[in-house]
Amino acid sequence: MPKILILRFSSIGDIVLTTPVVRCIKEQVPDAEVHYCTKKAFQTILANNPHVDKVHVLGDKLRDLISELKAEDFDYVVDLHSNLRTRIIKARLGKPAQSFNKLNYEKWLMVNFKRNRLPDMHIVDRYLEAAVALGVKDDGKGLDYYIPQQDEVAIQTLPEPFRQGYVAFAIGAQHYTKRLPTDRIIELCERLQQPVILLGGKEDASTGEEIAAHFSAGKSLQQLTIIYNACGKYNLNGSASLVRQANKVVSHDTGLMHIAAAFQKDIISVWGNTIPEFGMYPFRTKYKVLEVKGLSCRPCSKIGYKKCPKGHFKCMRDISFDDL
């Protein structure tokens, strides 16, 4: 029974994007035992995945994790993070291994000189290349996300206007420059003309309240839009359940967008300082990209910033909602 270790420490979206690799290894390598190593904060993403036999958690001390992994005596390591810590782990384990290509040089060229040498290739396909030596091939399926029954959100527990259907809007993002300003979120919600459930963490709750207050106070000219602020009210699996049951999903370049893709949802994908060409657009589902093309300053980062480096934030301010 070959024992295979997959390394990816973070974050939500990146881990969801690795699930085709996990599935293909488990289903295509005879009798494979698949282990996955990630940070504690993200282990729940993998806890219910039937293709993962065991999850290992990166704690405060790397040496403790290495000792734990050495004891497993893996046959092969698939490195889907490719950073200093994963290089140390691979060196200490001394097992055959393969890493995926992060395209750091190509991204650097795009960010700093706007020279596009990025391959027309989704990151999932680059992840799968790291498992080619195992005889693994793309199975043509999408992403996976498994919600435990106890975290499923029953529709009847939602406010009555949302029980006949709604749009899920993931308003959060890890970086400011990957999020629409609040007034533009309000504008987009008005254009949707449907009940909208706002999704995000506790850090997004106050923004959600501001948006909900705008509509409840009758300030909106579009009375077909009503808002339920669910930010901070559900754990990740609960939010995923609301995404799964939505008629449509609106999301920034963030983890819930990829969870929505796993459920084959129709997605409106909003992009600010980052670009879909980096290879992390919704995978194998119907989607529409909202972005400002032709900005000389975009992309300004492969990740994001706390504020717009130029001060104008045109990549979000100038997005058109006319063609939703």
PDB file of C-alpha atoms in Angstrom:
ATOM      1  CA  MET A   1       0.000   0.000   0.000  1.00  0.00           C
ATOM      2  CA  PRO A   2       1.775   3.184  -1.160  1.00  0.00           C
ATOM      3  CA  LYS A   3       1.677   5.955   1.432  1.00  0.00           C
ATOM      4  CA  ILE A   4       1.587   9.451  -0.050  1.00  0.00           C
ATOM      5  CA  LEU A   5       1.939  12.794   1.721  1.00  0.00           C
ATOM      6  CA  ILE A   6       0.448  16.018   0.336  1.00  0.00           C
ATOM      7  CA  LEU A   7       1.768  19.319   1.692  1.00  0.00           C
ATOM      8  CA  ARG A   8      -0.315  22.510   1.632  1.00  0.00           C
ATOM      9  CA  PHE A   9      -0.368  24.637   4.781  1.00  0.00           C
ATOM     10  CA  SER A  10      -2.835  27.376   3.791  1.00  0.00           C
ATOM     11  CA  SER A  11      -5.261  28.903   3.035  1.00  0.00           C
ATOM     12  CA  ILE A  12      -8.961  28.099   2.514  1.00  0.00           C
ATOM     13  CA  GLY A  13      -9.122  28.617  -1.239  1.00  0.00           C
ATOM     14  CA  ASP A  14      -5.708  27.128  -1.935  1.00  0.00           C
ATOM     15  CA  ILE A  15      -6.562  23.964  -0.033  1.00  0.00           C
ATOM     16  CA  VAL A  16      -9.899  23.576  -1.823  1.00  0.00           C
ATOM     17  CA  LEU A  17      -8.019  23.982  -5.105  1.00  0.00           C
ATOM     18  CA  THR A  18      -5.807  20.994  -4.209  1.00  0.00           C
ATOM     19  CA  THR A  19      -8.762  18.612  -3.801  1.00  0.00           C
ATOM     20  CA  PRO A  20      -8.624  17.279  -7.389  1.00  0.00           C
ATOM     21  CA  VAL A  21      -5.062  16.121  -6.694  1.00  0.00           C
ATOM     22  CA  VAL A  22      -6.182  14.366  -3.521  1.00  0.00           C
ATOM     23  CA  ARG A  23      -9.085  12.683  -5.301  1.00  0.00           C
ATOM     24  CA  CYS A  24      -7.084  11.618  -8.343  1.00  0.00           C
ATOM     25  CA  ILE A  25      -4.314  10.091  -6.234  1.00  0.00           C
ATOM     26  CA  LYS A  26      -6.782   8.219  -4.048  1.00  0.00           C
ATOM     27  CA  GLU A  27      -8.820   6.914  -6.981  1.00  0.00           C
ATOM     28  CA  GLN A  28      -6.043   6.266  -9.508  1.00  0.00           C
ATOM     29  CA  VAL A  29      -3.126   4.944  -7.432  1.00  0.00           C
ATOM     30  CA  PRO A  30      -4.025   1.393  -6.388  1.00  0.00           C
ATOM     31  CA  ASP A  31      -4.487   1.024  -2.609  1.00  0.00           C
ATOM     32  CA  ALA A  32      -3.027   4.481  -1.965  1.00  0.00           C
ATOM     33  CA  GLU A  33      -3.051   5.789   1.602  1.00  0.00           C
ATOM     34  CA  VAL A  34      -3.278   9.577   1.328  1.00  0.00           C
ATOM     35  CA  HIS A  35      -2.117  11.865   4.129  1.00  0.00           C
ATOM     36  CA  TYR A  36      -2.433  15.657   4.076  1.00  0.00           C
ATOM     37  CA  CYS A  37      -0.407  18.156   6.093  1.00  0.00           C
ATOM     38  CA  THR A  38      -1.805  21.642   6.779  1.00  0.00           C
ATOM     39  CA  LYS A  39      -2.151  24.268   9.515  1.00  0.00           C
ATOM     40  CA  LYS A  40      -4.540  23.670  12.401  1.00  0.00           C
ATOM     41  CA  ALA A  41      -6.818  26.520  11.294  1.00  0.00           C
ATOM     42  CA  PHE A  42      -7.577  24.701   8.038  1.00  0.00           C
ATOM     43  CA  GLN A  43      -7.830  21.057   9.080  1.00  0.00           C
ATOM     44  CA  THR A  44     -11.650  21.177   9.150  1.00  0.00           C
ATOM     45  CA  ILE A  45     -11.602  21.685   5.363  1.00  0.00           C
ATOM     46  CA  LEU A  46     -10.146  18.193   5.037  1.00  0.00           C
ATOM     47  CA  ALA A  47     -11.741  16.458   8.024  1.00  0.00           C
ATOM     48  CA  ASN A  48     -14.711  15.108   6.043  1.00  0.00           C
ATOM     49  CA  ASN A  49     -12.946  14.470   2.750  1.00  0.00           C
ATOM     50  CA  PRO A  50     -13.279  10.709   2.062  1.00  0.00           C
ATOM     51  CA  HIS A  51     -10.126  10.781  -0.073  1.00  0.00           C
ATOM     52  CA  VAL A  52      -7.928  11.832   2.870  1.00  0.00           C
ATOM     53  CA  ASP A  53      -6.929   9.017   5.216  1.00  0.00           C
ATOM     54  CA  LYS A  54      -5.133  11.147   7.797  1.00  0.00           C
ATOM     55  CA  VAL A  55      -4.485  14.850   8.456  1.00  0.00           C
ATOM     56  CA  HIS A  56      -1.237  16.072  10.002  1.00  0.00           C
ATOM     57  CA  VAL A  57      -1.157  19.523  11.587  1.00  0.00           C
ATOM     58  CA  LEU A  58       1.651  22.055  11.483  1.00  0.00           C
ATOM     59  CA  GLY A  59       2.003  23.458  14.994  1.00  0.00           C
ATOM     60  CA  ASP A  60       4.444  25.862  16.597  1.00  0.00           C
ATOM     61  CA  LYS A  61       7.465  23.597  16.210  1.00  0.00           C
ATOM     62  CA  LEU A  62       8.412  22.294  12.780  1.00  0.00           C
ATOM     63  CA  ARG A  63      10.709  19.664  14.250  1.00  0.00           C
ATOM     64  CA  ASP A  64       7.772  18.023  16.049  1.00  0.00           C
ATOM     65  CA  LEU A  65       5.871  17.758  12.801  1.00  0.00           C
ATOM     66  CA  ILE A  66       8.905  16.344  11.014  1.00  0.00           C
ATOM     67  CA  SER A  67       9.255  13.653  13.692  1.00  0.00           C
ATOM     68  CA  GLU A  68       5.592  12.749  13.264  1.00  0.00           C
ATOM     69  CA  LEU A  69       5.916  12.566   9.491  1.00  0.00           C
ATOM     70  CA  LYS A  70       9.134  10.529   9.637  1.00  0.00           C
ATOM     71  CA  ALA A  71       7.340   7.898  11.696  1.00  0.00           C
ATOM     72  CA  GLU A  72       4.828   7.419   8.863  1.00  0.00           C
ATOM     73  CA  ASP A  73       7.560   6.322   6.404  1.00  0.00           C
ATOM     74  CA  PHE A  74       5.953   7.822   3.309  1.00  0.00           C
ATOM     75  CA  ASP A  75       6.721   6.542  -0.167  1.00  0.00           C
ATOM     76  CA  TYR A  76       6.196   9.856  -1.966  1.00  0.00           C
ATOM     77  CA  VAL A  77       5.661  13.534  -1.146  1.00  0.00           C
ATOM     78  CA  VAL A  78       3.564  15.902  -3.282  1.00  0.00           C
ATOM     79  CA  ASP A  79       4.456  19.461  -2.333  1.00  0.00           C
ATOM     80  CA  LEU A  80       1.649  21.845  -3.287  1.00  0.00           C
ATOM     81  CA  HIS A  81       2.969  24.750  -1.211  1.00  0.00           C
ATOM     82  CA  SER A  82       6.631  24.895  -2.191  1.00  0.00           C
ATOM     83  CA  ASN A  83       8.088  27.204   0.440  1.00  0.00           C
ATOM     84  CA  LEU A  84      11.006  27.066   2.866  1.00  0.00           C
ATOM     85  CA  ARG A  85       9.233  24.883   5.416  1.00  0.00           C
ATOM     86  CA  THR A  86       8.089  22.329   2.854  1.00  0.00           C
ATOM     87  CA  ARG A  87      11.619  22.195   1.447  1.00  0.00           C
ATOM     88  CA  ILE A  88      12.951  21.478   4.948  1.00  0.00           C
ATOM     89  CA  ILE A  89      10.333  18.769   5.450  1.00  0.00           C
ATOM     90  CA  LYS A  90      11.199  17.088   2.146  1.00  0.00           C
ATOM     91  CA  ALA A  91      14.920  17.212   2.900  1.00  0.00           C
ATOM     92  CA  ARG A  92      14.452  15.710   6.356  1.00  0.00           C
ATOM     93  CA  LEU A  93      12.116  12.973   5.143  1.00  0.00           C
ATOM     94  CA  GLY A  94      14.496  12.015   2.334  1.00  0.00           C
ATOM     95  CA  LYS A  95      11.745  10.538   0.190  1.00  0.00           C
ATOM     96  CA  PRO A  96      10.989  10.966  -3.518  1.00  0.00           C
ATOM     97  CA  ALA A  97       9.081  14.217  -3.952  1.00  0.00           C
ATOM     98  CA  GLN A  98       7.759  16.688  -6.481  1.00  0.00           C
ATOM     99  CA  SER A  99       6.733  20.339  -6.092  1.00  0.00           C
ATOM    100  CA  PHE A 100       4.360  22.401  -8.210  1.00  0.00           C
ATOM    101  CA  ASN A 101       5.553  25.409 -10.174  1.00  0.00           C
ATOM    102  CA  LYS A 102       4.546  28.608  -8.334  1.00  0.00           C
ATOM    103  CA  LEU A 103       5.460  30.788 -11.338  1.00  0.00           C
ATOM    104  CA  ASN A 104       7.035  33.349  -9.022  1.00  0.00           C
ATOM    105  CA  TYR A 105       9.225  34.817 -11.771  1.00  0.00           C
ATOM    106  CA  GLU A 106       6.345  35.096 -14.225  1.00  0.00           C
ATOM    107  CA  LYS A 107       4.160  36.743 -11.564  1.00  0.00           C
ATOM    108  CA  TRP A 108       6.990  39.135 -10.691  1.00  0.00           C
ATOM    109  CA  LEU A 109       7.278  40.140 -14.343  1.00  0.00           C
ATOM    110  CA  MET A 110       3.537  40.720 -14.544  1.00  0.00           C
ATOM    111  CA  VAL A 111       3.322  42.744 -11.325  1.00  0.00           C
ATOM    112  CA  ASN A 112       6.400  44.891 -11.876  1.00  0.00           C
ATOM    113  CA  PHE A 113       6.657  45.249 -15.670  1.00  0.00           C
ATOM    114  CA  LYS A 114       3.200  44.128 -16.889  1.00  0.00           C
ATOM    115  CA  ARG A 115       4.879  41.572 -19.130  1.00  0.00           C
ATOM    116  CA  ASN A 116       2.559  38.593 -19.369  1.00  0.00           C
ATOM    117  CA  ARG A 117       4.505  35.339 -19.596  1.00  0.00           C
ATOM    118  CA  LEU A 118       1.962  33.472 -17.495  1.00  0.00           C
ATOM    119  CA  PRO A 119       0.756  30.198 -19.031  1.00  0.00           C
ATOM    120  CA  ASP A 120      -2.902  29.958 -19.982  1.00  0.00           C
ATOM    121  CA  MET A 121      -3.346  27.316 -17.321  1.00  0.00           C
ATOM    122  CA  HIS A 122      -5.389  26.956 -14.161  1.00  0.00           C
ATOM    123  CA  ILE A 123      -3.501  26.409 -10.905  1.00  0.00           C
ATOM    124  CA  VAL A 124      -5.325  23.077 -10.480  1.00  0.00           C
ATOM    125  CA  ASP A 125      -3.580  21.814 -13.612  1.00  0.00           C
ATOM    126  CA  ARG A 126      -0.224  22.925 -12.197  1.00  0.00           C
ATOM    127  CA  TYR A 127      -1.025  21.143  -8.943  1.00  0.00           C
ATOM    128  CA  LEU A 128      -1.836  17.971 -10.896  1.00  0.00           C
ATOM    129  CA  GLU A 129       1.527  18.125 -12.655  1.00  0.00           C
ATOM    130  CA  ALA A 130       3.197  17.539  -9.288  1.00  0.00           C
ATOM    131  CA  ALA A 131       1.547  14.103  -9.134  1.00  0.00           C
ATOM    132  CA  VAL A 132       2.333  12.964 -12.682  1.00  0.00           C
ATOM    133  CA  ALA A 133       5.120  10.644 -11.481  1.00  0.00           C
ATOM    134  CA  LEU A 134       2.459   8.655  -9.619  1.00  0.00           C
ATOM    135  CA  GLY A 135       0.654   7.979 -12.880  1.00  0.00           C
ATOM    136  CA  VAL A 136      -2.101  10.432 -11.999  1.00  0.00           C
ATOM    137  CA  LYS A 137      -4.135  12.098 -14.747  1.00  0.00           C
ATOM    138  CA  ASP A 138      -6.801  14.789 -14.701  1.00  0.00           C
ATOM    139  CA  ASP A 139     -10.168  13.074 -14.236  1.00  0.00           C
ATOM    140  CA  GLY A 140     -12.085  15.979 -15.762  1.00  0.00           C
ATOM    141  CA  LYS A 141     -14.047  16.625 -12.582  1.00  0.00           C
ATOM    142  CA  GLY A 142     -14.155  19.771 -10.467  1.00  0.00           C
ATOM    143  CA  LEU A 143     -13.242  20.738  -6.916  1.00  0.00           C
ATOM    144  CA  ASP A 144     -14.447  18.941  -3.776  1.00  0.00           C
ATOM    145  CA  TYR A 145     -15.886  20.291  -0.548  1.00  0.00           C
ATOM    146  CA  TYR A 146     -17.580  18.073   2.022  1.00  0.00           C
ATOM    147  CA  ILE A 147     -19.898  19.514   4.682  1.00  0.00           C
ATOM    148  CA  PRO A 148     -20.618  17.404   7.792  1.00  0.00           C
ATOM    149  CA  GLN A 149     -24.334  16.939   8.431  1.00  0.00           C
ATOM    150  CA  GLN A 150     -24.205  18.813  11.738  1.00  0.00           C
ATOM    151  CA  ASP A 151     -23.016  21.968   9.962  1.00  0.00           C
ATOM    152  CA  GLU A 152     -25.642  22.016   7.229  1.00  0.00           C
ATOM    153  CA  VAL A 153     -27.906  25.063   7.509  1.00  0.00           C
ATOM    154  CA  ALA A 154     -31.601  24.274   7.176  1.00  0.00           C
ATOM    155  CA  ILE A 155     -33.375  26.737   4.886  1.00  0.00           C
ATOM    156  CA  GLN A 156     -36.303  27.023   7.303  1.00  0.00           C
ATOM    157  CA  THR A 157     -33.985  28.559   9.906  1.00  0.00           C
ATOM    158  CA  LEU A 158     -33.386  31.567   7.652  1.00  0.00           C
ATOM    159  CA  PRO A 159     -35.631  34.655   7.727  1.00  0.00           C
ATOM    160  CA  GLU A 160     -38.780  33.933   5.722  1.00  0.00           C
ATOM    161  CA  PRO A 161     -37.981  36.088   2.637  1.00  0.00           C
ATOM    162  CA  PHE A 162     -34.843  34.007   1.994  1.00  0.00           C
ATOM    163  CA  ARG A 163     -36.476  30.577   2.056  1.00  0.00           C
ATOM    164  CA  GLN A 164     -37.588  30.748  -1.587  1.00  0.00           C
ATOM    165  CA  GLY A 165     -34.121  31.486  -2.922  1.00  0.00           C
ATOM    166  CA  TYR A 166     -31.306  34.011  -2.553  1.00  0.00           C
ATOM    167  CA  VAL A 167     -27.948  35.209  -3.814  1.00  0.00           C
ATOM    168  CA  ALA A 168     -24.968  34.531  -1.527  1.00  0.00           C
ATOM    169  CA  PHE A 169     -22.478  37.424  -1.459  1.00  0.00           C
ATOM    170  CA  ALA A 170     -19.070  36.688   0.111  1.00  0.00           C
ATOM    171  CA  ILE A 171     -18.114  40.251   1.050  1.00  0.00           C
ATOM    172  CA  GLY A 172     -14.821  39.500   2.783  1.00  0.00           C
ATOM    173  CA  ALA A 173     -11.280  38.998   1.526  1.00  0.00           C
ATOM    174  CA  GLN A 174      -7.919  38.667   3.220  1.00  0.00           C
ATOM    175  CA  HIS A 175      -6.623  41.961   1.813  1.00  0.00           C
ATOM    176  CA  TYR A 176      -8.306  45.352   1.444  1.00  0.00           C
ATOM    177  CA  THR A 177      -7.371  45.701  -2.224  1.00  0.00           C
ATOM    178  CA  LYS A 178      -9.236  42.464  -3.034  1.00  0.00           C
ATOM    179  CA  ARG A 179     -12.529  43.798  -1.578  1.00  0.00           C
ATOM    180  CA  LEU A 180     -15.076  46.160  -3.057  1.00  0.00           C
ATOM    181  CA  PRO A 181     -15.609  49.323  -0.997  1.00  0.00           C
ATOM    182  CA  THR A 182     -18.823  49.152   1.049  1.00  0.00           C
ATOM    183  CA  ASP A 183     -20.700  51.659  -1.102  1.00  0.00           C
ATOM    184  CA  ARG A 184     -19.911  49.610  -4.203  1.00  0.00           C
ATOM    185  CA  ILE A 185     -21.106  46.406  -2.490  1.00  0.00           C
ATOM    186  CA  ILE A 186     -24.375  48.227  -1.802  1.00  0.00           C
ATOM    187  CA  GLU A 187     -24.571  49.273  -5.447  1.00  0.00           C
ATOM    188  CA  LEU A 188     -23.967  45.718  -6.618  1.00  0.00           C
ATOM    189  CA  CYS A 189     -26.620  44.361  -4.218  1.00  0.00           C
ATOM    190  CA  GLU A 190     -29.106  46.864  -5.650  1.00  0.00           C
ATOM    191  CA  ARG A 191     -28.382  45.570  -9.151  1.00  0.00           C
ATOM    192  CA  LEU A 192     -29.073  41.967  -8.104  1.00  0.00           C
ATOM    193  CA  GLN A 193     -32.762  42.705  -7.332  1.00  0.00           C
ATOM    194  CA  GLN A 194     -33.064  39.566  -5.203  1.00  0.00           C
ATOM    195  CA  PRO A 195     -32.759  38.588  -1.543  1.00  0.00           C
ATOM    196  CA  VAL A 196     -29.035  38.635  -0.687  1.00  0.00           C
ATOM    197  CA  ILE A 197     -27.288  36.801   2.156  1.00  0.00           C
ATOM    198  CA  LEU A 198     -23.971  38.403   3.113  1.00  0.00           C
ATOM    199  CA  LEU A 199     -21.262  35.907   4.059  1.00  0.00           C
ATOM    200  CA  GLY A 200     -17.979  36.505   5.842  1.00  0.00           C
ATOM    201  CA  GLY A 201     -16.184  36.157   9.159  1.00  0.00           C
ATOM    202  CA  LYS A 202     -16.661  38.074  12.380  1.00  0.00           C
ATOM    203  CA  GLU A 203     -14.303  40.723  11.017  1.00  0.00           C
ATOM    204  CA  ASP A 204     -16.863  41.408   8.256  1.00  0.00           C
ATOM    205  CA  ALA A 205     -19.900  41.654  10.559  1.00  0.00           C
ATOM    206  CA  SER A 206     -19.814  45.450  10.986  1.00  0.00           C
ATOM    207  CA  THR A 207     -19.555  45.972   7.229  1.00  0.00           C
ATOM    208  CA  GLY A 208     -22.485  43.607   6.800  1.00  0.00           C
ATOM    209  CA  GLU A 209     -24.519  45.601   9.302  1.00  0.00           C
ATOM    210  CA  GLU A 210     -23.790  48.816   7.441  1.00  0.00           C
ATOM    211  CA  ILE A 211     -24.982  47.255   4.187  1.00  0.00           C
ATOM    212  CA  ALA A 212     -28.098  45.777   5.785  1.00  0.00           C
ATOM    213  CA  ALA A 213     -28.910  49.090   7.473  1.00  0.00           C
ATOM    214  CA  HIS A 214     -28.828  50.878   4.121  1.00  0.00           C
ATOM    215  CA  PHE A 215     -31.591  48.657   2.780  1.00  0.00           C
ATOM    216  CA  SER A 216     -33.656  48.400   5.968  1.00  0.00           C
ATOM    217  CA  ALA A 217     -33.716  52.202   6.281  1.00  0.00           C
ATOM    218  CA  GLY A 218     -35.286  52.505   2.843  1.00  0.00           C
ATOM    219  CA  LYS A 219     -32.333  54.352   1.374  1.00  0.00           C
ATOM    220  CA  SER A 220     -32.207  52.043  -1.601  1.00  0.00           C
ATOM    221  CA  LEU A 221     -34.271  52.785  -4.694  1.00  0.00           C
ATOM    222  CA  GLN A 222     -34.291  49.060  -5.457  1.00  0.00           C
ATOM    223  CA  GLN A 223     -36.845  47.537  -3.097  1.00  0.00           C
ATOM    224  CA  LEU A 224     -36.540  44.031  -4.576  1.00  0.00           C
ATOM    225  CA  THR A 225     -33.226  43.670  -2.763  1.00  0.00           C
ATOM    226  CA  ILE A 226     -33.388  42.641   0.877  1.00  0.00           C
ATOM    227  CA  ILE A 227     -30.366  41.784   2.971  1.00  0.00           C
ATOM    228  CA  TYR A 228     -29.593  39.199   5.645  1.00  0.00           C
ATOM    229  CA  ASN A 229     -26.227  39.756   7.292  1.00  0.00           C
ATOM    230  CA  ALA A 230     -24.864  36.287   8.086  1.00  0.00           C
ATOM    231  CA  CYS A 231     -21.266  37.465   8.572  1.00  0.00           C
ATOM    232  CA  GLY A 232     -19.792  35.908  11.702  1.00  0.00           C
ATOM    233  CA  LYS A 233     -22.935  33.882  12.433  1.00  0.00           C
ATOM    234  CA  TYR A 234     -21.758  30.596  10.934  1.00  0.00           C
ATOM    235  CA  ASN A 235     -18.543  28.616  10.865  1.00  0.00           C
ATOM    236  CA  LEU A 236     -16.873  27.914   7.518  1.00  0.00           C
ATOM    237  CA  ASN A 237     -18.944  24.798   6.883  1.00  0.00           C
ATOM    238  CA  GLY A 238     -22.146  26.689   7.681  1.00  0.00           C
ATOM    239  CA  SER A 239     -21.209  29.414   5.223  1.00  0.00           C
ATOM    240  CA  ALA A 240     -20.381  26.713   2.679  1.00  0.00           C
ATOM    241  CA  SER A 241     -23.846  25.239   3.230  1.00  0.00           C
ATOM    242  CA  LEU A 242     -25.443  28.604   2.464  1.00  0.00           C
ATOM    243  CA  VAL A 243     -23.281  28.865  -0.656  1.00  0.00           C
ATOM    244  CA  ARG A 244     -24.356  25.386  -1.745  1.00  0.00           C
ATOM    245  CA  GLN A 245     -28.035  26.286  -1.438  1.00  0.00           C
ATOM    246  CA  ALA A 246     -27.785  29.699  -3.142  1.00  0.00           C
ATOM    247  CA  ASN A 247     -29.233  30.475  -6.579  1.00  0.00           C
ATOM    248  CA  LYS A 248     -26.076  32.405  -7.443  1.00  0.00           C
ATOM    249  CA  VAL A 249     -22.872  33.438  -5.683  1.00  0.00           C
ATOM    250  CA  VAL A 250     -21.049  36.766  -5.772  1.00  0.00           C
ATOM    251  CA  SER A 251     -17.498  36.666  -4.426  1.00  0.00           C
ATOM    252  CA  HIS A 252     -14.197  38.430  -4.415  1.00  0.00           C
ATOM    253  CA  ASP A 253     -11.018  36.464  -5.167  1.00  0.00           C
ATOM    254  CA  THR A 254     -11.291  34.448  -1.965  1.00  0.00           C
ATOM    255  CA  GLY A 255     -11.915  31.030  -0.429  1.00  0.00           C
ATOM    256  CA  LEU A 256     -15.711  31.004  -0.657  1.00  0.00           C
ATOM    257  CA  MET A 257     -15.432  31.575  -4.400  1.00  0.00           C
ATOM    258  CA  HIS A 258     -13.607  28.265  -4.748  1.00  0.00           C
ATOM    259  CA  ILE A 259     -16.065  26.535  -2.402  1.00  0.00           C
ATOM    260  CA  ALA A 260     -18.845  27.851  -4.663  1.00  0.00           C
ATOM    261  CA  ALA A 261     -17.022  26.354  -7.656  1.00  0.00           C
ATOM    262  CA  ALA A 262     -16.878  23.017  -5.843  1.00  0.00           C
ATOM    263  CA  PHE A 263     -20.691  23.097  -5.713  1.00  0.00           C
ATOM    264  CA  GLN A 264     -20.916  24.062  -9.409  1.00  0.00           C
ATOM    265  CA  LYS A 265     -22.599  27.373  -8.627  1.00  0.00           C
ATOM    266  CA  ASP A 266     -23.099  30.227 -11.071  1.00  0.00           C
ATOM    267  CA  ILE A 267     -20.508  32.753  -9.846  1.00  0.00           C
ATOM    268  CA  ILE A 268     -19.997  36.481 -10.271  1.00  0.00           C
ATOM    269  CA  SER A 269     -16.266  36.782  -9.595  1.00  0.00           C
ATOM    270  CA  VAL A 270     -15.011  40.252  -8.579  1.00  0.00           C
ATOM    271  CA  TRP A 271     -11.324  41.088  -9.093  1.00  0.00           C
ATOM    272  CA  GLY A 272      -9.410  44.117  -7.822  1.00  0.00           C
ATOM    273  CA  ASN A 273      -5.631  44.316  -7.617  1.00  0.00           C
ATOM    274  CA  THR A 274      -5.128  40.647  -8.564  1.00  0.00           C
ATOM    275  CA  ILE A 275      -6.016  39.133 -11.936  1.00  0.00           C
ATOM    276  CA  PRO A 276      -7.611  35.886 -13.142  1.00  0.00           C
ATOM    277  CA  GLU A 277      -4.539  35.293 -15.325  1.00  0.00           C
ATOM    278  CA  PHE A 278      -2.663  34.219 -12.182  1.00  0.00           C
ATOM    279  CA  GLY A 279      -4.657  30.993 -12.650  1.00  0.00           C
ATOM    280  CA  MET A 280      -7.051  31.022  -9.707  1.00  0.00           C
ATOM    281  CA  TYR A 281     -10.358  31.847 -11.376  1.00  0.00           C
ATOM    282  CA  PRO A 282     -13.414  29.632 -10.663  1.00  0.00           C
ATOM    283  CA  PHE A 283     -12.653  26.076 -11.742  1.00  0.00           C
ATOM    284  CA  ARG A 284     -15.006  24.120 -13.995  1.00  0.00           C
ATOM    285  CA  THR A 285     -18.184  26.004 -13.239  1.00  0.00           C
ATOM    286  CA  LYS A 286     -20.147  28.821 -14.883  1.00  0.00           C
ATOM    287  CA  TYR A 287     -18.789  32.244 -13.942  1.00  0.00           C
ATOM    288  CA  LYS A 288     -18.594  35.871 -14.972  1.00  0.00           C
ATOM    289  CA  VAL A 289     -15.577  38.059 -14.178  1.00  0.00           C
ATOM    290  CA  LEU A 290     -16.025  41.672 -13.062  1.00  0.00           C
ATOM    291  CA  GLU A 291     -12.773  43.616 -13.413  1.00  0.00           C
ATOM    292  CA  VAL A 292     -11.224  46.758 -14.864  1.00  0.00           C
ATOM    293  CA  LYS A 293      -9.008  45.819 -17.776  1.00  0.00           C
ATOM    294  CA  GLY A 294      -6.278  48.073 -19.101  1.00  0.00           C
ATOM    295  CA  LEU A 295      -5.230  49.751 -15.837  1.00  0.00           C
ATOM    296  CA  SER A 296      -1.521  50.486 -16.039  1.00  0.00           C
ATOM    297  CA  CYS A 297      -1.085  49.751 -12.327  1.00  0.00           C
ATOM    298  CA  ARG A 298      -2.885  46.389 -12.300  1.00  0.00           C
ATOM    299  CA  PRO A 299      -1.902  43.896 -11.026  1.00  0.00           C
ATOM    300  CA  CYS A 300      -0.021  45.750  -8.296  1.00  0.00           C
ATOM    301  CA  SER A 301       0.570  42.593  -6.246  1.00  0.00           C
ATOM    302  CA  LYS A 302       0.168  38.846  -6.548  1.00  0.00           C
ATOM    303  CA  ILE A 303      -1.562  38.871  -3.148  1.00  0.00           C
ATOM    304  CA  GLY A 304      -2.889  42.243  -1.944  1.00  0.00           C
ATOM    305  CA  TYR A 305      -2.391  45.339   0.226  1.00  0.00           C
ATOM    306  CA  LYS A 306      -3.966  47.088   3.211  1.00  0.00           C
ATOM    307  CA  LYS A 307      -4.672  50.070   0.958  1.00  0.00           C
ATOM    308  CA  CYS A 308      -4.331  51.058  -2.687  1.00  0.00           C
ATOM    309  CA  PRO A 309      -0.662  51.954  -3.326  1.00  0.00           C
ATOM    310  CA  LYS A 310      -1.759  54.672  -5.785  1.00  0.00           C
ATOM    311  CA  GLY A 311      -4.530  56.029  -3.602  1.00  0.00           C
ATOM    312  CA  HIS A 312      -7.233  55.966  -6.295  1.00  0.00           C
ATOM    313  CA  PHE A 313      -8.363  52.310  -6.012  1.00  0.00           C
ATOM    314  CA  LYS A 314      -9.606  52.379  -9.602  1.00  0.00           C
ATOM    315  CA  CYS A 315      -9.395  48.588  -9.918  1.00  0.00           C
ATOM    316  CA  MET A 316     -12.463  48.374  -7.648  1.00  0.00           C
ATOM    317  CA  ARG A 317     -13.937  51.864  -7.945  1.00  0.00           C
ATOM    318  CA  ASP A 318     -14.257  51.694 -11.734  1.00  0.00           C
ATOM    319  CA  ILE A 319     -15.757  48.205 -12.126  1.00  0.00           C
ATOM    320  CA  SER A 320     -18.926  48.352 -14.206  1.00  0.00           C
ATOM    321  CA  PHE A 321     -22.046  46.536 -12.994  1.00  0.00           C
ATOM    322  CA  ASP A 322     -23.994  47.284 -16.169  1.00  0.00           C
ATOM    323  CA  ASP A 323     -23.701  43.801 -17.649  1.00  0.00           C
ATOM    324  CA  LEU A 324     -24.617  41.502 -14.768  1.00  0.00           C
TER     325      LEU A 324
END
